[in-house]
Amino acid sequence: MALTRATKTKKVKTLAKELQSSTTAIIGTFSKMTVSQDFELRKTIRAAGGKYHVLKNKLAQKAGEGTKVEDALKGLKGVNAAAFTSGDPVELAKAFSKWVTDNADFTFKLGIVDGKLIKPEEVKALAAMPPKEEIYAKLLFLINAPAQRLVTVMNATGRDLAVVINQAVEKEKFTGKASAAVASAAPAAAEPAAEVAAAEPEKQAEAAATEAPAEGAAEESAS
């Protein structure tokens, strides 16, 4: 049954509103899908913080104009369905990939994360990554580790790590208390390595001064 102009306009507006806040899209195709499979997929995507739609290709392209997922919706052909999220792309990819593994009739076509198009194999690689909460937890653990442990790890790369942390804070990769903790810990994390580097020449000079008298004494003894 053909859609009326009014129905098409309504569908475009509804989808466009959802896409405005979306930063990630994962698009795939299927040869067949039962009602129960469709229900389970929608439930899976919702649990991962996303939304799912079977797409009308031209309407989806129109709805995607001016959004961060626009490029993923251009020139689609055949039967297509997509999951969108403004949240964690890893969580969405994990949930979607797990469902696809159990439903061989569905295959990935492409994805887009923060404006960058990714291939089907990259969607699977994204699904294999640890969630961002785990990455942040490991980083915070490193920052809060004892000073001696930090010096060992950061002696060569303290300055680089501090720069990376500061950039992450500036780009608002951390939120709330985590942002404050990381911002305050970044310079502190770099200081131990800097102190070790600054102290190294002094240690070398002391060692040389100690060795010089010893050599003189050896010469007098020999004479």
PDB file of C-alpha atoms in Angstrom, residues 20-220:
ATOM      1  CA  GLN A  20      18.863  14.882  15.737  1.00  0.00           C
ATOM      2  CA  SER A  21      20.363  13.601  18.978  1.00  0.00           C
ATOM      3  CA  SER A  22      21.873  10.420  17.532  1.00  0.00           C
ATOM      4  CA  THR A  23      25.651  10.139  17.211  1.00  0.00           C
ATOM      5  CA  THR A  24      25.813   6.466  16.234  1.00  0.00           C
ATOM      6  CA  ALA A  25      23.930   4.390  13.670  1.00  0.00           C
ATOM      7  CA  ILE A  26      24.328   0.725  12.756  1.00  0.00           C
ATOM      8  CA  ILE A  27      22.594  -0.353   9.556  1.00  0.00           C
ATOM      9  CA  GLY A  28      21.929  -3.838   8.271  1.00  0.00           C
ATOM     10  CA  THR A  29      19.750  -5.853   5.950  1.00  0.00           C
ATOM     11  CA  PHE A  30      17.724  -9.040   6.268  1.00  0.00           C
ATOM     12  CA  SER A  31      16.198 -11.558   3.890  1.00  0.00           C
ATOM     13  CA  LYS A  32      13.352 -12.374   6.238  1.00  0.00           C
ATOM     14  CA  MET A  33      12.292 -11.636   9.776  1.00  0.00           C
ATOM     15  CA  THR A  34       9.466 -13.048  11.823  1.00  0.00           C
ATOM     16  CA  VAL A  35       7.276 -10.953  14.090  1.00  0.00           C
ATOM     17  CA  SER A  36       8.883 -12.526  17.165  1.00  0.00           C
ATOM     18  CA  GLN A  37      12.400 -11.797  15.847  1.00  0.00           C
ATOM     19  CA  ASP A  38      11.453  -8.196  15.170  1.00  0.00           C
ATOM     20  CA  PHE A  39      10.049  -7.877  18.693  1.00  0.00           C
ATOM     21  CA  GLU A  40      13.174  -9.346  20.279  1.00  0.00           C
ATOM     22  CA  LEU A  41      15.485  -7.108  18.232  1.00  0.00           C
ATOM     23  CA  ARG A  42      13.574  -3.960  19.206  1.00  0.00           C
ATOM     24  CA  LYS A  43      13.684  -5.064  22.845  1.00  0.00           C
ATOM     25  CA  THR A  44      17.444  -5.708  22.608  1.00  0.00           C
ATOM     26  CA  ILE A  45      18.148  -2.293  21.075  1.00  0.00           C
ATOM     27  CA  ARG A  46      16.004  -0.473  23.647  1.00  0.00           C
ATOM     28  CA  ALA A  47      17.862  -2.242  26.480  1.00  0.00           C
ATOM     29  CA  ALA A  48      21.130  -0.891  25.015  1.00  0.00           C
ATOM     30  CA  GLY A  49      19.771   2.661  25.045  1.00  0.00           C
ATOM     31  CA  GLY A  50      18.984   2.827  21.326  1.00  0.00           C
ATOM     32  CA  LYS A  51      16.059   2.955  18.920  1.00  0.00           C
ATOM     33  CA  TYR A  52      15.361   0.670  15.979  1.00  0.00           C
ATOM     34  CA  HIS A  53      13.595   1.279  12.666  1.00  0.00           C
ATOM     35  CA  VAL A  54      12.972  -0.627   9.461  1.00  0.00           C
ATOM     36  CA  LEU A  55      13.805   2.077   6.937  1.00  0.00           C
ATOM     37  CA  LYS A  56      12.082   3.525   3.936  1.00  0.00           C
ATOM     38  CA  ASN A  57      15.289   4.411   2.123  1.00  0.00           C
ATOM     39  CA  LYS A  58      14.371   7.763   0.568  1.00  0.00           C
ATOM     40  CA  LEU A  59      12.474   8.904   3.649  1.00  0.00           C
ATOM     41  CA  ALA A  60      15.404   7.921   5.882  1.00  0.00           C
ATOM     42  CA  GLN A  61      17.821   9.886   3.688  1.00  0.00           C
ATOM     43  CA  LYS A  62      15.555  12.928   3.919  1.00  0.00           C
ATOM     44  CA  ALA A  63      15.163  12.566   7.680  1.00  0.00           C
ATOM     45  CA  GLY A  64      18.912  12.240   8.163  1.00  0.00           C
ATOM     46  CA  GLU A  65      19.820  15.535   6.507  1.00  0.00           C
ATOM     47  CA  GLY A  66      21.787  17.780   8.833  1.00  0.00           C
ATOM     48  CA  THR A  67      22.320  15.086  11.479  1.00  0.00           C
ATOM     49  CA  LYS A  68      25.521  13.344  12.608  1.00  0.00           C
ATOM     50  CA  VAL A  69      24.370  10.091  10.976  1.00  0.00           C
ATOM     51  CA  GLU A  70      23.464  11.676   7.637  1.00  0.00           C
ATOM     52  CA  ASP A  71      26.199   9.965   5.605  1.00  0.00           C
ATOM     53  CA  ALA A  72      25.102   6.497   6.701  1.00  0.00           C
ATOM     54  CA  LEU A  73      21.599   7.029   5.311  1.00  0.00           C
ATOM     55  CA  LYS A  74      22.589   8.198   1.832  1.00  0.00           C
ATOM     56  CA  GLY A  75      22.021   5.979  -1.201  1.00  0.00           C
ATOM     57  CA  LEU A  76      20.611   2.975   0.660  1.00  0.00           C
ATOM     58  CA  LYS A  77      19.221   0.184  -1.525  1.00  0.00           C
ATOM     59  CA  GLY A  78      17.177  -2.906  -0.756  1.00  0.00           C
ATOM     60  CA  VAL A  79      15.677  -3.743   2.612  1.00  0.00           C
ATOM     61  CA  ASN A  80      17.368  -1.888   5.447  1.00  0.00           C
ATOM     62  CA  ALA A  81      16.979  -1.528   9.176  1.00  0.00           C
ATOM     63  CA  ALA A  82      18.943   0.639  11.566  1.00  0.00           C
ATOM     64  CA  ALA A  83      19.644   1.107  15.249  1.00  0.00           C
ATOM     65  CA  PHE A  84      20.450   4.588  16.524  1.00  0.00           C
ATOM     66  CA  THR A  85      21.785   5.918  19.810  1.00  0.00           C
ATOM     67  CA  SER A  86      23.094   9.082  21.413  1.00  0.00           C
ATOM     68  CA  GLY A  87      24.760   6.982  24.104  1.00  0.00           C
ATOM     69  CA  ASP A  88      27.605   4.472  24.191  1.00  0.00           C
ATOM     70  CA  PRO A  89      28.271   3.087  20.670  1.00  0.00           C
ATOM     71  CA  VAL A  90      30.076   0.072  22.142  1.00  0.00           C
ATOM     72  CA  GLU A  91      27.053  -0.963  24.174  1.00  0.00           C
ATOM     73  CA  LEU A  92      24.789  -0.687  21.125  1.00  0.00           C
ATOM     74  CA  ALA A  93      27.241  -2.620  18.930  1.00  0.00           C
ATOM     75  CA  LYS A  94      27.568  -5.373  21.538  1.00  0.00           C
ATOM     76  CA  ALA A  95      23.825  -5.836  21.877  1.00  0.00           C
ATOM     77  CA  PHE A  96      23.152  -5.682  18.137  1.00  0.00           C
ATOM     78  CA  SER A  97      26.030  -8.032  17.267  1.00  0.00           C
ATOM     79  CA  LYS A  98      24.920 -10.612  19.813  1.00  0.00           C
ATOM     80  CA  TRP A  99      21.427 -10.619  18.338  1.00  0.00           C
ATOM     81  CA  VAL A 100      22.797 -10.900  14.784  1.00  0.00           C
ATOM     82  CA  THR A 101      24.972 -13.865  15.832  1.00  0.00           C
ATOM     83  CA  ASP A 102      21.802 -15.715  16.845  1.00  0.00           C
ATOM     84  CA  ASN A 103      19.890 -14.618  13.735  1.00  0.00           C
ATOM     85  CA  ALA A 104      21.869 -15.446  10.595  1.00  0.00           C
ATOM     86  CA  ASP A 105      19.279 -13.885   8.259  1.00  0.00           C
ATOM     87  CA  PHE A 106      20.431 -10.430   9.351  1.00  0.00           C
ATOM     88  CA  THR A 107      23.771  -8.961   8.213  1.00  0.00           C
ATOM     89  CA  PHE A 108      25.459  -5.613   8.857  1.00  0.00           C
ATOM     90  CA  LYS A 109      25.975  -3.155   5.996  1.00  0.00           C
ATOM     91  CA  LEU A 110      27.728  -0.240   7.650  1.00  0.00           C
ATOM     92  CA  GLY A 111      27.779   1.992  10.674  1.00  0.00           C
ATOM     93  CA  ILE A 112      28.654   5.531  11.636  1.00  0.00           C
ATOM     94  CA  VAL A 113      30.169   6.778  14.905  1.00  0.00           C
ATOM     95  CA  ASP A 114      30.563  10.520  15.508  1.00  0.00           C
ATOM     96  CA  GLY A 115      30.471  11.208  11.783  1.00  0.00           C
ATOM     97  CA  LYS A 116      32.919   8.485  10.756  1.00  0.00           C
ATOM     98  CA  LEU A 117      31.609   5.693   8.543  1.00  0.00           C
ATOM     99  CA  ILE A 118      32.677   2.193   9.562  1.00  0.00           C
ATOM    100  CA  LYS A 119      32.562  -1.125   7.700  1.00  0.00           C
ATOM    101  CA  PRO A 120      30.723  -4.286   8.864  1.00  0.00           C
ATOM    102  CA  GLU A 121      33.933  -5.793  10.251  1.00  0.00           C
ATOM    103  CA  GLU A 122      34.557  -2.565  12.164  1.00  0.00           C
ATOM    104  CA  VAL A 123      31.092  -2.811  13.695  1.00  0.00           C
ATOM    105  CA  LYS A 124      32.103  -6.237  15.041  1.00  0.00           C
ATOM    106  CA  ALA A 125      35.435  -4.831  16.250  1.00  0.00           C
ATOM    107  CA  LEU A 126      33.530  -2.071  18.043  1.00  0.00           C
ATOM    108  CA  ALA A 127      31.392  -4.719  19.730  1.00  0.00           C
ATOM    109  CA  ALA A 128      34.542  -6.442  21.011  1.00  0.00           C
ATOM    110  CA  MET A 129      35.809  -3.328  22.818  1.00  0.00           C
ATOM    111  CA  PRO A 130      35.347  -2.881  26.571  1.00  0.00           C
ATOM    112  CA  PRO A 131      32.589  -0.393  27.463  1.00  0.00           C
ATOM    113  CA  LYS A 132      33.694   3.185  28.128  1.00  0.00           C
ATOM    114  CA  GLU A 133      32.905   2.868  31.846  1.00  0.00           C
ATOM    115  CA  GLU A 134      35.519   0.104  32.096  1.00  0.00           C
ATOM    116  CA  ILE A 135      38.096   2.161  30.192  1.00  0.00           C
ATOM    117  CA  TYR A 136      37.498   5.187  32.429  1.00  0.00           C
ATOM    118  CA  ALA A 137      37.680   3.008  35.547  1.00  0.00           C
ATOM    119  CA  LYS A 138      41.090   1.650  34.485  1.00  0.00           C
ATOM    120  CA  LEU A 139      42.352   5.158  33.765  1.00  0.00           C
ATOM    121  CA  LEU A 140      41.153   6.460  37.135  1.00  0.00           C
ATOM    122  CA  PHE A 141      42.762   3.465  38.860  1.00  0.00           C
ATOM    123  CA  LEU A 142      46.063   4.336  37.212  1.00  0.00           C
ATOM    124  CA  ILE A 143      45.746   7.973  38.254  1.00  0.00           C
ATOM    125  CA  ASN A 144      44.944   7.037  41.854  1.00  0.00           C
ATOM    126  CA  ALA A 145      47.700   4.407  42.088  1.00  0.00           C
ATOM    127  CA  PRO A 146      50.542   4.906  44.622  1.00  0.00           C
ATOM    128  CA  ALA A 147      53.158   7.456  43.539  1.00  0.00           C
ATOM    129  CA  GLN A 148      55.944   4.882  43.191  1.00  0.00           C
ATOM    130  CA  ARG A 149      53.825   2.776  40.860  1.00  0.00           C
ATOM    131  CA  LEU A 150      52.932   5.828  38.831  1.00  0.00           C
ATOM    132  CA  VAL A 151      56.585   6.835  38.468  1.00  0.00           C
ATOM    133  CA  THR A 152      57.475   3.380  37.158  1.00  0.00           C
ATOM    134  CA  VAL A 153      54.702   3.478  34.559  1.00  0.00           C
ATOM    135  CA  MET A 154      54.946   7.117  33.628  1.00  0.00           C
ATOM    136  CA  ASN A 155      58.691   7.820  33.853  1.00  0.00           C
ATOM    137  CA  ALA A 156      59.040   7.917  30.083  1.00  0.00           C
ATOM    138  CA  THR A 157      55.540   8.998  29.080  1.00  0.00           C
ATOM    139  CA  GLY A 158      54.170  11.108  31.943  1.00  0.00           C
ATOM    140  CA  ARG A 159      53.952  14.282  29.921  1.00  0.00           C
ATOM    141  CA  ASP A 160      52.216  12.533  27.005  1.00  0.00           C
ATOM    142  CA  LEU A 161      49.652  10.902  29.306  1.00  0.00           C
ATOM    143  CA  ALA A 162      48.915  14.221  31.008  1.00  0.00           C
ATOM    144  CA  VAL A 163      48.308  15.817  27.605  1.00  0.00           C
ATOM    145  CA  VAL A 164      45.949  12.994  26.620  1.00  0.00           C
ATOM    146  CA  ILE A 165      44.041  13.284  29.902  1.00  0.00           C
ATOM    147  CA  ASN A 166      43.699  17.056  29.535  1.00  0.00           C
ATOM    148  CA  GLN A 167      42.446  16.670  25.984  1.00  0.00           C
ATOM    149  CA  ALA A 168      39.881  14.129  27.157  1.00  0.00           C
ATOM    150  CA  VAL A 169      38.647  16.554  29.814  1.00  0.00           C
ATOM    151  CA  GLU A 170      38.491  19.451  27.316  1.00  0.00           C
ATOM    152  CA  LYS A 171      36.435  17.312  24.935  1.00  0.00           C
ATOM    153  CA  GLU A 172      34.092  16.406  27.813  1.00  0.00           C
ATOM    154  CA  LYS A 173      34.836  12.673  27.615  1.00  0.00           C
ATOM    155  CA  PHE A 174      34.408  12.590  31.403  1.00  0.00           C
ATOM    156  CA  THR A 175      31.390  13.843  33.289  1.00  0.00           C
ATOM    157  CA  GLY A 176      30.559  14.996  36.800  1.00  0.00           C
ATOM    158  CA  LYS A 177      32.915  13.948  39.578  1.00  0.00           C
ATOM    159  CA  ALA A 178      35.035  11.884  37.196  1.00  0.00           C
ATOM    160  CA  SER A 179      35.885  15.030  35.215  1.00  0.00           C
ATOM    161  CA  ALA A 180      36.968  16.906  38.347  1.00  0.00           C
ATOM    162  CA  ALA A 181      39.037  13.949  39.570  1.00  0.00           C
ATOM    163  CA  VAL A 182      40.810  13.508  36.248  1.00  0.00           C
ATOM    164  CA  ALA A 183      41.387  17.255  35.775  1.00  0.00           C
ATOM    165  CA  SER A 184      43.005  17.592  39.202  1.00  0.00           C
ATOM    166  CA  ALA A 185      44.965  14.346  38.874  1.00  0.00           C
ATOM    167  CA  ALA A 186      46.469  15.039  35.433  1.00  0.00           C
ATOM    168  CA  PRO A 187      49.174  17.524  36.538  1.00  0.00           C
ATOM    169  CA  ALA A 188      49.852  15.465  39.651  1.00  0.00           C
ATOM    170  CA  ALA A 189      50.292  12.389  37.479  1.00  0.00           C
ATOM    171  CA  ALA A 190      52.918  14.117  35.362  1.00  0.00           C
ATOM    172  CA  GLU A 191      54.914  15.568  38.305  1.00  0.00           C
ATOM    173  CA  PRO A 192      56.530  12.339  39.607  1.00  0.00           C
ATOM    174  CA  ALA A 193      58.019  11.568  36.193  1.00  0.00           C
ATOM    175  CA  ALA A 194      59.213  15.162  35.829  1.00  0.00           C
ATOM    176  CA  GLU A 195      60.833  15.066  39.282  1.00  0.00           C
ATOM    177  CA  VAL A 196      62.629  11.827  38.459  1.00  0.00           C
ATOM    178  CA  ALA A 197      63.889  13.279  35.182  1.00  0.00           C
ATOM    179  CA  ALA A 198      65.057  16.506  36.908  1.00  0.00           C
ATOM    180  CA  ALA A 199      66.854  14.591  39.652  1.00  0.00           C
ATOM    181  CA  GLU A 200      68.724  12.284  37.279  1.00  0.00           C
ATOM    182  CA  PRO A 201      71.544  14.764  36.337  1.00  0.00           C
ATOM    183  CA  GLU A 202      72.146  15.515  40.046  1.00  0.00           C
ATOM    184  CA  LYS A 203      72.454  11.793  40.827  1.00  0.00           C
ATOM    185  CA  GLN A 204      74.937  11.363  37.979  1.00  0.00           C
ATOM    186  CA  ALA A 205      77.035  14.301  39.275  1.00  0.00           C
ATOM    187  CA  GLU A 206      77.063  12.878  42.808  1.00  0.00           C
ATOM    188  CA  ALA A 207      78.168   9.494  41.481  1.00  0.00           C
ATOM    189  CA  ALA A 208      81.019  11.104  39.530  1.00  0.00           C
ATOM    190  CA  ALA A 209      82.173  13.060  42.589  1.00  0.00           C
ATOM    191  CA  THR A 210      82.210   9.896  44.671  1.00  0.00           C
ATOM    192  CA  GLU A 211      84.208   7.962  42.113  1.00  0.00           C
ATOM    193  CA  ALA A 212      86.917  10.661  41.679  1.00  0.00           C
ATOM    194  CA  PRO A 213      88.426  10.452  45.210  1.00  0.00           C
ATOM    195  CA  ALA A 214      88.374   6.671  45.038  1.00  0.00           C
ATOM    196  CA  GLU A 215      90.416   6.719  41.856  1.00  0.00           C
ATOM    197  CA  GLY A 216      92.943   9.173  43.419  1.00  0.00           C
ATOM    198  CA  ALA A 217      93.416   6.935  46.445  1.00  0.00           C
ATOM    199  CA  ALA A 218      94.062   3.961  44.197  1.00  0.00           C
ATOM    200  CA  GLU A 219      96.797   5.845  42.334  1.00  0.00           C
ATOM    201  CA  GLU A 220      98.576   6.887  45.607  1.00  0.00           C
TER     202      GLU A 220
END
